[in-house]
PDB file of N, CA and C in Angstrom:
ATOM      1  N   UNK A   1      30.713  45.696 -68.572  1.00 63.00           N
ATOM      2  CA  UNK A   1      31.978  46.033 -67.913  1.00 63.00           C
ATOM      3  C   UNK A   1      32.812  44.773 -67.675  1.00 63.00           C
ATOM      4  N   UNK A   2      34.118  44.910 -67.804  1.00 82.00           N
ATOM      5  CA  UNK A   2      35.025  43.786 -67.573  1.00 82.00           C
ATOM      6  C   UNK A   2      34.929  43.325 -66.122  1.00 82.00           C
ATOM      7  N   UNK A   3      34.852  42.019 -65.916  1.00 88.00           N
ATOM      8  CA  UNK A   3      34.680  41.471 -64.569  1.00 88.00           C
ATOM      9  C   UNK A   3      35.835  41.837 -63.644  1.00 88.00           C
ATOM     10  N   UNK A   4      37.061  41.757 -64.171  1.00 90.00           N
ATOM     11  CA  UNK A   4      38.241  42.106 -63.378  1.00 90.00           C
ATOM     12  C   UNK A   4      38.234  43.563 -62.964  1.00 90.00           C
ATOM     13  N   UNK A   5      37.813  44.417 -63.885  1.00 88.00           N
ATOM     14  CA  UNK A   5      37.751  45.850 -63.621  1.00 88.00           C
ATOM     15  C   UNK A   5      36.691  46.162 -62.570  1.00 88.00           C
ATOM     16  N   UNK A   6      35.563  45.462 -62.661  1.00 89.00           N
ATOM     17  CA  UNK A   6      34.479  45.656 -61.698  1.00 89.00           C
ATOM     18  C   UNK A   6      34.922  45.251 -60.292  1.00 89.00           C
ATOM     19  N   UNK A   7      35.634  44.125 -60.192  1.00 90.00           N
ATOM     20  CA  UNK A   7      36.166  43.662 -58.910  1.00 90.00           C
ATOM     21  C   UNK A   7      37.148  44.672 -58.338  1.00 90.00           C
ATOM     22  N   UNK A   8      38.003  45.205 -59.194  1.00 85.00           N
ATOM     23  CA  UNK A   8      38.982  46.208 -58.785  1.00 85.00           C
ATOM     24  C   UNK A   8      38.287  47.466 -58.282  1.00 85.00           C
ATOM     25  N   UNK A   9      37.231  47.867 -58.980  1.00 83.00           N
ATOM     26  CA  UNK A   9      36.454  49.041 -58.601  1.00 83.00           C
ATOM     27  C   UNK A   9      35.800  48.849 -57.233  1.00 83.00           C
ATOM     28  N   UNK A  10      35.229  47.662 -57.001  1.00 84.00           N
ATOM     29  CA  UNK A  10      34.610  47.350 -55.713  1.00 84.00           C
ATOM     30  C   UNK A  10      35.648  47.396 -54.591  1.00 84.00           C
ATOM     31  N   UNK A  11      36.828  46.818 -54.834  1.00 85.00           N
ATOM     32  CA  UNK A  11      37.911  46.854 -53.850  1.00 85.00           C
ATOM     33  C   UNK A  11      38.329  48.287 -53.552  1.00 85.00           C
ATOM     34  N   UNK A  12      38.410  49.096 -54.609  1.00 79.00           N
ATOM     35  CA  UNK A  12      38.814  50.493 -54.462  1.00 79.00           C
ATOM     36  C   UNK A  12      37.785  51.274 -53.655  1.00 79.00           C
ATOM     37  N   UNK A  13      36.498  51.076 -53.953  1.00 77.00           N
ATOM     38  CA  UNK A  13      35.414  51.755 -53.240  1.00 77.00           C
ATOM     39  C   UNK A  13      35.408  51.361 -51.764  1.00 77.00           C
ATOM     40  N   UNK A  14      35.670  50.094 -51.477  1.00 81.00           N
ATOM     41  CA  UNK A  14      35.653  49.609 -50.104  1.00 81.00           C
ATOM     42  C   UNK A  14      36.931  49.909 -49.328  1.00 81.00           C
ATOM     43  N   UNK A  15      37.949  50.397 -50.024  1.00 86.00           N
ATOM     44  CA  UNK A  15      39.225  50.660 -49.370  1.00 86.00           C
ATOM     45  C   UNK A  15      39.185  51.915 -48.515  1.00 86.00           C
ATOM     46  N   UNK A  16      40.059  51.978 -47.533  1.00 84.00           N
ATOM     47  CA  UNK A  16      40.161  53.132 -46.651  1.00 84.00           C
ATOM     48  C   UNK A  16      40.598  54.370 -47.418  1.00 84.00           C
ATOM     49  N   UNK A  17      41.387  54.168 -48.469  1.00 84.00           N
ATOM     50  CA  UNK A  17      41.859  55.273 -49.303  1.00 84.00           C
ATOM     51  C   UNK A  17      40.679  56.052 -49.887  1.00 84.00           C
ATOM     52  N   UNK A  18      39.695  55.312 -50.390  1.00 83.00           N
ATOM     53  CA  UNK A  18      38.502  55.937 -50.955  1.00 83.00           C
ATOM     54  C   UNK A  18      37.716  56.676 -49.878  1.00 83.00           C
ATOM     55  N   UNK A  19      37.523  56.040 -48.737  1.00 85.00           N
ATOM     56  CA  UNK A  19      36.797  56.651 -47.616  1.00 85.00           C
ATOM     57  C   UNK A  19      37.496  57.925 -47.167  1.00 85.00           C
ATOM     58  N   UNK A  20      38.830  57.870 -47.069  1.00 89.00           N
ATOM     59  CA  UNK A  20      39.629  59.029 -46.670  1.00 89.00           C
ATOM     60  C   UNK A  20      39.457  60.180 -47.657  1.00 89.00           C
ATOM     61  N   UNK A  21      39.461  59.875 -48.944  1.00 89.00           N
ATOM     62  CA  UNK A  21      39.273  60.906 -49.968  1.00 89.00           C
ATOM     63  C   UNK A  21      37.883  61.530 -49.910  1.00 89.00           C
ATOM     64  N   UNK A  22      36.866  60.706 -49.687  1.00 89.00           N
ATOM     65  CA  UNK A  22      35.497  61.217 -49.566  1.00 89.00           C
ATOM     66  C   UNK A  22      35.392  62.130 -48.351  1.00 89.00           C
ATOM     67  N   UNK A  23      35.996  61.701 -47.246  1.00 92.00           N
ATOM     68  CA  UNK A  23      35.998  62.474 -46.008  1.00 92.00           C
ATOM     69  C   UNK A  23      36.641  63.839 -46.218  1.00 92.00           C
ATOM     70  N   UNK A  24      37.801  63.857 -46.857  1.00 93.00           N
ATOM     71  CA  UNK A  24      38.503  65.118 -47.160  1.00 93.00           C
ATOM     72  C   UNK A  24      37.675  66.004 -48.087  1.00 93.00           C
ATOM     73  N   UNK A  25      37.041  65.398 -49.074  1.00 94.00           N
ATOM     74  CA  UNK A  25      36.202  66.151 -50.012  1.00 94.00           C
ATOM     75  C   UNK A  25      35.008  66.779 -49.298  1.00 94.00           C
ATOM     76  N   UNK A  26      34.397  66.041 -48.389  1.00 94.00           N
ATOM     77  CA  UNK A  26      33.271  66.571 -47.623  1.00 94.00           C
ATOM     78  C   UNK A  26      33.697  67.719 -46.724  1.00 94.00           C
ATOM     79  N   UNK A  27      34.858  67.599 -46.087  1.00 95.00           N
ATOM     80  CA  UNK A  27      35.382  68.663 -45.229  1.00 95.00           C
ATOM     81  C   UNK A  27      35.666  69.921 -46.041  1.00 95.00           C
ATOM     82  N   UNK A  28      36.329  69.767 -47.177  1.00 94.00           N
ATOM     83  CA  UNK A  28      36.641  70.930 -48.016  1.00 94.00           C
ATOM     84  C   UNK A  28      35.356  71.582 -48.536  1.00 94.00           C
ATOM     85  N   UNK A  29      34.359  70.773 -48.874  1.00 94.00           N
ATOM     86  CA  UNK A  29      33.069  71.294 -49.323  1.00 94.00           C
ATOM     87  C   UNK A  29      32.374  72.052 -48.194  1.00 94.00           C
ATOM     88  N   UNK A  30      32.396  71.485 -46.994  1.00 94.00           N
ATOM     89  CA  UNK A  30      31.788  72.133 -45.827  1.00 94.00           C
ATOM     90  C   UNK A  30      32.468  73.470 -45.533  1.00 94.00           C
ATOM     91  N   UNK A  31      33.781  73.510 -45.642  1.00 92.00           N
ATOM     92  CA  UNK A  31      34.536  74.752 -45.429  1.00 92.00           C
ATOM     93  C   UNK A  31      34.151  75.812 -46.456  1.00 92.00           C
ATOM     94  N   UNK A  32      33.992  75.414 -47.704  1.00 92.00           N
ATOM     95  CA  UNK A  32      33.577  76.354 -48.757  1.00 92.00           C
ATOM     96  C   UNK A  32      32.190  76.915 -48.457  1.00 92.00           C
ATOM     97  N   UNK A  33      31.286  76.051 -48.026  1.00 93.00           N
ATOM     98  CA  UNK A  33      29.919  76.477 -47.709  1.00 93.00           C
ATOM     99  C   UNK A  33      29.919  77.437 -46.521  1.00 93.00           C
ATOM    100  N   UNK A  34      30.688  77.107 -45.481  1.00 91.00           N
ATOM    101  CA  UNK A  34      30.744  77.934 -44.270  1.00 91.00           C
ATOM    102  C   UNK A  34      31.394  79.289 -44.537  1.00 91.00           C
ATOM    103  N   UNK A  35      32.528  79.288 -45.213  1.00 91.00           N
ATOM    104  CA  UNK A  35      33.283  80.530 -45.407  1.00 91.00           C
ATOM    105  C   UNK A  35      32.853  81.348 -46.628  1.00 91.00           C
ATOM    106  N   UNK A  36      32.309  80.693 -47.638  1.00 86.00           N
ATOM    107  CA  UNK A  36      31.939  81.405 -48.867  1.00 86.00           C
ATOM    108  C   UNK A  36      30.423  81.516 -49.040  1.00 86.00           C
ATOM    109  N   UNK A  37      29.678  80.696 -48.311  1.00 70.00           N
ATOM    110  CA  UNK A  37      28.230  80.694 -48.454  1.00 70.00           C
ATOM    111  C   UNK A  37      27.602  81.636 -47.474  1.00 70.00           C
TER     112      UNK A  37
END
């Protein structure tokens, strides 16, 4: 993997944007399980 790309990926993973997206994804998944499961 390109070193610059890897650094960018690490920055992206550590960013609040990524955390926020994971959080939203977990909430939507939990809602599906609760209401549809």
